[in-house]
Amino acid sequence: MPQTLLNEIINQLNSLEQDELQQLNQIIQIYLTDKAQADQTTKFYQALLNSGLVKEIKQPTPQPQERTLIQVQGKPVSQTIIEERG
Protein backbone atom coordinates (compact mmCIF):
# COMPACT_ATOMS: atom_id res chain seq x y z
CA MET A 1 0.00 0.00 0.00
CA PRO A 2 1.49 3.35 -0.93
CA GLN A 3 2.31 5.53 2.06
CA THR A 4 0.08 8.35 0.77
CA LEU A 5 -2.98 6.08 0.80
CA LEU A 6 -2.17 4.89 4.30
CA ASN A 7 -1.77 8.48 5.50
CA GLU A 8 -5.09 9.42 3.90
CA ILE A 9 -6.86 6.56 5.70
CA ILE A 10 -5.29 7.55 9.01
CA ASN A 11 -6.37 11.17 8.51
CA GLN A 12 -9.95 10.07 7.81
CA LEU A 13 -10.09 8.23 11.13
CA ASN A 14 -10.49 11.58 12.87
CA SER A 15 -13.83 12.14 11.15
CA LEU A 16 -15.34 8.82 12.26
CA GLU A 17 -17.74 8.48 15.18
CA GLN A 18 -17.06 6.06 18.05
CA ASP A 19 -19.45 3.38 16.73
CA GLU A 20 -17.94 3.66 13.24
CA LEU A 21 -14.47 3.20 14.70
CA GLN A 22 -15.65 0.11 16.55
CA GLN A 23 -17.16 -1.31 13.36
CA LEU A 24 -13.92 -0.61 11.52
CA ASN A 25 -11.95 -2.29 14.28
CA GLN A 26 -14.15 -5.40 14.11
CA ILE A 27 -13.71 -5.62 10.34
CA ILE A 28 -9.95 -5.22 10.63
CA GLN A 29 -9.79 -7.92 13.32
CA ILE A 30 -11.79 -10.32 11.14
CA TYR A 31 -9.54 -9.56 8.18
CA LEU A 32 -6.39 -10.12 10.23
CA THR A 33 -7.74 -13.39 11.66
CA ASP A 34 -8.71 -14.66 8.21
CA LYS A 35 -5.31 -13.69 6.80
CA ALA A 36 -3.50 -15.37 9.71
CA GLN A 37 -5.53 -18.56 9.21
CA ALA A 38 -4.82 -18.53 5.47
CA ASP A 39 -1.10 -18.07 6.14
CA GLN A 40 -1.15 -20.91 8.67
CA THR A 41 -2.94 -23.19 6.20
CA THR A 42 -0.42 -22.35 3.48
CA LYS A 43 2.47 -23.13 5.82
CA PHE A 44 0.83 -26.44 6.79
CA TYR A 45 0.40 -27.49 3.15
CA GLN A 46 3.96 -26.45 2.36
CA ALA A 47 5.23 -28.54 5.28
CA LEU A 48 3.32 -31.56 3.95
CA LEU A 49 4.89 -31.09 0.53
CA ASN A 50 8.39 -30.58 1.95
CA SER A 51 8.14 -33.68 4.13
CA GLY A 52 7.05 -35.83 1.20
CA LEU A 53 3.79 -36.90 2.83
CA VAL A 54 1.92 -35.59 -0.21
CA LYS A 55 3.04 -34.98 -3.79
CA GLU A 56 0.61 -32.19 -4.61
CA ILE A 57 -2.09 -30.05 -3.04
CA LYS A 58 -5.19 -29.95 -5.21
CA GLN A 59 -7.31 -26.85 -5.33
CA PRO A 60 -10.95 -27.26 -4.28
CA THR A 61 -13.32 -27.73 -7.16
CA PRO A 62 -15.61 -24.83 -7.98
CA GLN A 63 -19.19 -24.96 -6.80
CA PRO A 64 -21.24 -27.39 -8.88
CA GLN A 65 -23.58 -25.93 -11.44
CA GLU A 66 -27.28 -25.75 -10.72
CA ARG A 67 -28.84 -29.10 -11.59
CA THR A 68 -32.40 -29.54 -12.68
CA LEU A 69 -34.38 -32.69 -12.07
CA ILE A 70 -35.90 -34.54 -14.98
CA GLN A 71 -38.97 -36.73 -14.99
CA VAL A 72 -38.24 -40.38 -15.81
CA GLN A 73 -40.87 -42.87 -16.88
CA GLY A 74 -40.83 -46.52 -15.98
CA LYS A 75 -39.31 -48.38 -13.06
CA PRO A 76 -36.75 -46.72 -10.77
CA VAL A 77 -33.14 -47.37 -11.79
CA SER A 78 -32.46 -49.05 -8.46
CA GLN A 79 -35.24 -51.56 -9.10
CA THR A 80 -33.89 -52.32 -12.58
CA ILE A 81 -30.40 -52.96 -11.15
CA ILE A 82 -31.79 -55.33 -8.51
CA GLU A 83 -33.75 -57.28 -11.16
CA GLU A 84 -30.74 -57.55 -13.48
CA ARG A 85 -28.52 -58.87 -10.70
CA GLY A 86 -31.05 -61.42 -9.56
C-alpha atoms as an extended CHARMM CRD file, in Angstrom:
* protein
*
        86  EXT
         1         1  MET       CA              0.0000000000        0.0000000000        0.0000000000  PROA      1               0.0000000000
         2         2  PRO       CA              1.4940000000        3.3490000000       -0.9280000000  PROA      2               0.0000000000
         3         3  GLN       CA              2.3130000000        5.5270000000        2.0570000000  PROA      3               0.0000000000
         4         4  THR       CA              0.0820000000        8.3490000000        0.7740000000  PROA      4               0.0000000000
         5         5  LEU       CA             -2.9770000000        6.0800000000        0.7960000000  PROA      5               0.0000000000
         6         6  LEU       CA             -2.1690000000        4.8880000000        4.3000000000  PROA      6               0.0000000000
         7         7  ASN       CA             -1.7700000000        8.4790000000        5.5020000000  PROA      7               0.0000000000
         8         8  GLU       CA             -5.0920000000        9.4180000000        3.9010000000  PROA      8               0.0000000000
         9         9  ILE       CA             -6.8610000000        6.5620000000        5.6960000000  PROA      9               0.0000000000
        10        10  ILE       CA             -5.2940000000        7.5550000000        9.0050000000  PROA      10              0.0000000000
        11        11  ASN       CA             -6.3680000000       11.1660000000        8.5100000000  PROA      11              0.0000000000
        12        12  GLN       CA             -9.9520000000       10.0730000000        7.8080000000  PROA      12              0.0000000000
        13        13  LEU       CA            -10.0870000000        8.2250000000       11.1300000000  PROA      13              0.0000000000
        14        14  ASN       CA            -10.4910000000       11.5830000000       12.8710000000  PROA      14              0.0000000000
        15        15  SER       CA            -13.8290000000       12.1450000000       11.1470000000  PROA      15              0.0000000000
        16        16  LEU       CA            -15.3400000000        8.8200000000       12.2610000000  PROA      16              0.0000000000
        17        17  GLU       CA            -17.7390000000        8.4810000000       15.1760000000  PROA      17              0.0000000000
        18        18  GLN       CA            -17.0630000000        6.0640000000       18.0480000000  PROA      18              0.0000000000
        19        19  ASP       CA            -19.4460000000        3.3820000000       16.7310000000  PROA      19              0.0000000000
        20        20  GLU       CA            -17.9410000000        3.6640000000       13.2420000000  PROA      20              0.0000000000
        21        21  LEU       CA            -14.4680000000        3.2010000000       14.7020000000  PROA      21              0.0000000000
        22        22  GLN       CA            -15.6540000000        0.1070000000       16.5530000000  PROA      22              0.0000000000
        23        23  GLN       CA            -17.1570000000       -1.3100000000       13.3580000000  PROA      23              0.0000000000
        24        24  LEU       CA            -13.9150000000       -0.6140000000       11.5160000000  PROA      24              0.0000000000
        25        25  ASN       CA            -11.9490000000       -2.2950000000       14.2850000000  PROA      25              0.0000000000
        26        26  GLN       CA            -14.1530000000       -5.4020000000       14.1060000000  PROA      26              0.0000000000
        27        27  ILE       CA            -13.7090000000       -5.6180000000       10.3400000000  PROA      27              0.0000000000
        28        28  ILE       CA             -9.9520000000       -5.2200000000       10.6270000000  PROA      28              0.0000000000
        29        29  GLN       CA             -9.7850000000       -7.9230000000       13.3190000000  PROA      29              0.0000000000
        30        30  ILE       CA            -11.7950000000      -10.3210000000       11.1410000000  PROA      30              0.0000000000
        31        31  TYR       CA             -9.5420000000       -9.5570000000        8.1790000000  PROA      31              0.0000000000
        32        32  LEU       CA             -6.3920000000      -10.1240000000       10.2340000000  PROA      32              0.0000000000
        33        33  THR       CA             -7.7420000000      -13.3890000000       11.6570000000  PROA      33              0.0000000000
        34        34  ASP       CA             -8.7140000000      -14.6650000000        8.2070000000  PROA      34              0.0000000000
        35        35  LYS       CA             -5.3120000000      -13.6930000000        6.8030000000  PROA      35              0.0000000000
        36        36  ALA       CA             -3.5000000000      -15.3710000000        9.7120000000  PROA      36              0.0000000000
        37        37  GLN       CA             -5.5310000000      -18.5640000000        9.2120000000  PROA      37              0.0000000000
        38        38  ALA       CA             -4.8200000000      -18.5330000000        5.4730000000  PROA      38              0.0000000000
        39        39  ASP       CA             -1.1030000000      -18.0700000000        6.1430000000  PROA      39              0.0000000000
        40        40  GLN       CA             -1.1510000000      -20.9080000000        8.6710000000  PROA      40              0.0000000000
        41        41  THR       CA             -2.9380000000      -23.1950000000        6.2010000000  PROA      41              0.0000000000
        42        42  THR       CA             -0.4180000000      -22.3470000000        3.4840000000  PROA      42              0.0000000000
        43        43  LYS       CA              2.4720000000      -23.1300000000        5.8190000000  PROA      43              0.0000000000
        44        44  PHE       CA              0.8330000000      -26.4440000000        6.7890000000  PROA      44              0.0000000000
        45        45  TYR       CA              0.3980000000      -27.4930000000        3.1540000000  PROA      45              0.0000000000
        46        46  GLN       CA              3.9560000000      -26.4530000000        2.3570000000  PROA      46              0.0000000000
        47        47  ALA       CA              5.2310000000      -28.5420000000        5.2800000000  PROA      47              0.0000000000
        48        48  LEU       CA              3.3230000000      -31.5600000000        3.9480000000  PROA      48              0.0000000000
        49        49  LEU       CA              4.8930000000      -31.0870000000        0.5300000000  PROA      49              0.0000000000
        50        50  ASN       CA              8.3880000000      -30.5840000000        1.9500000000  PROA      50              0.0000000000
        51        51  SER       CA              8.1390000000      -33.6830000000        4.1320000000  PROA      51              0.0000000000
        52        52  GLY       CA              7.0530000000      -35.8350000000        1.2030000000  PROA      52              0.0000000000
        53        53  LEU       CA              3.7880000000      -36.9010000000        2.8270000000  PROA      53              0.0000000000
        54        54  VAL       CA              1.9220000000      -35.5920000000       -0.2110000000  PROA      54              0.0000000000
        55        55  LYS       CA              3.0360000000      -34.9800000000       -3.7880000000  PROA      55              0.0000000000
        56        56  GLU       CA              0.6110000000      -32.1880000000       -4.6140000000  PROA      56              0.0000000000
        57        57  ILE       CA             -2.0920000000      -30.0480000000       -3.0440000000  PROA      57              0.0000000000
        58        58  LYS       CA             -5.1870000000      -29.9530000000       -5.2080000000  PROA      58              0.0000000000
        59        59  GLN       CA             -7.3140000000      -26.8460000000       -5.3270000000  PROA      59              0.0000000000
        60        60  PRO       CA            -10.9460000000      -27.2630000000       -4.2850000000  PROA      60              0.0000000000
        61        61  THR       CA            -13.3230000000      -27.7290000000       -7.1640000000  PROA      61              0.0000000000
        62        62  PRO       CA            -15.6110000000      -24.8350000000       -7.9830000000  PROA      62              0.0000000000
        63        63  GLN       CA            -19.1930000000      -24.9560000000       -6.7980000000  PROA      63              0.0000000000
        64        64  PRO       CA            -21.2420000000      -27.3860000000       -8.8810000000  PROA      64              0.0000000000
        65        65  GLN       CA            -23.5810000000      -25.9340000000      -11.4410000000  PROA      65              0.0000000000
        66        66  GLU       CA            -27.2800000000      -25.7530000000      -10.7250000000  PROA      66              0.0000000000
        67        67  ARG       CA            -28.8370000000      -29.0990000000      -11.5870000000  PROA      67              0.0000000000
        68        68  THR       CA            -32.4000000000      -29.5380000000      -12.6850000000  PROA      68              0.0000000000
        69        69  LEU       CA            -34.3800000000      -32.6940000000      -12.0710000000  PROA      69              0.0000000000
        70        70  ILE       CA            -35.9020000000      -34.5420000000      -14.9800000000  PROA      70              0.0000000000
        71        71  GLN       CA            -38.9720000000      -36.7340000000      -14.9850000000  PROA      71              0.0000000000
        72        72  VAL       CA            -38.2450000000      -40.3800000000      -15.8060000000  PROA      72              0.0000000000
        73        73  GLN       CA            -40.8650000000      -42.8650000000      -16.8840000000  PROA      73              0.0000000000
        74        74  GLY       CA            -40.8280000000      -46.5220000000      -15.9770000000  PROA      74              0.0000000000
        75        75  LYS       CA            -39.3060000000      -48.3780000000      -13.0600000000  PROA      75              0.0000000000
        76        76  PRO       CA            -36.7530000000      -46.7240000000      -10.7750000000  PROA      76              0.0000000000
        77        77  VAL       CA            -33.1420000000      -47.3700000000      -11.7930000000  PROA      77              0.0000000000
        78        78  SER       CA            -32.4600000000      -49.0480000000       -8.4560000000  PROA      78              0.0000000000
        79        79  GLN       CA            -35.2440000000      -51.5630000000       -9.0970000000  PROA      79              0.0000000000
        80        80  THR       CA            -33.8870000000      -52.3170000000      -12.5850000000  PROA      80              0.0000000000
        81        81  ILE       CA            -30.4030000000      -52.9560000000      -11.1460000000  PROA      81              0.0000000000
        82        82  ILE       CA            -31.7940000000      -55.3340000000       -8.5060000000  PROA      82              0.0000000000
        83        83  GLU       CA            -33.7470000000      -57.2800000000      -11.1550000000  PROA      83              0.0000000000
        84        84  GLU       CA            -30.7380000000      -57.5500000000      -13.4780000000  PROA      84              0.0000000000
        85        85  ARG       CA            -28.5200000000      -58.8680000000      -10.6990000000  PROA      85              0.0000000000
        86        86  GLY       CA            -31.0470000000      -61.4170000000       -9.5570000000  PROA      86              0.0000000000
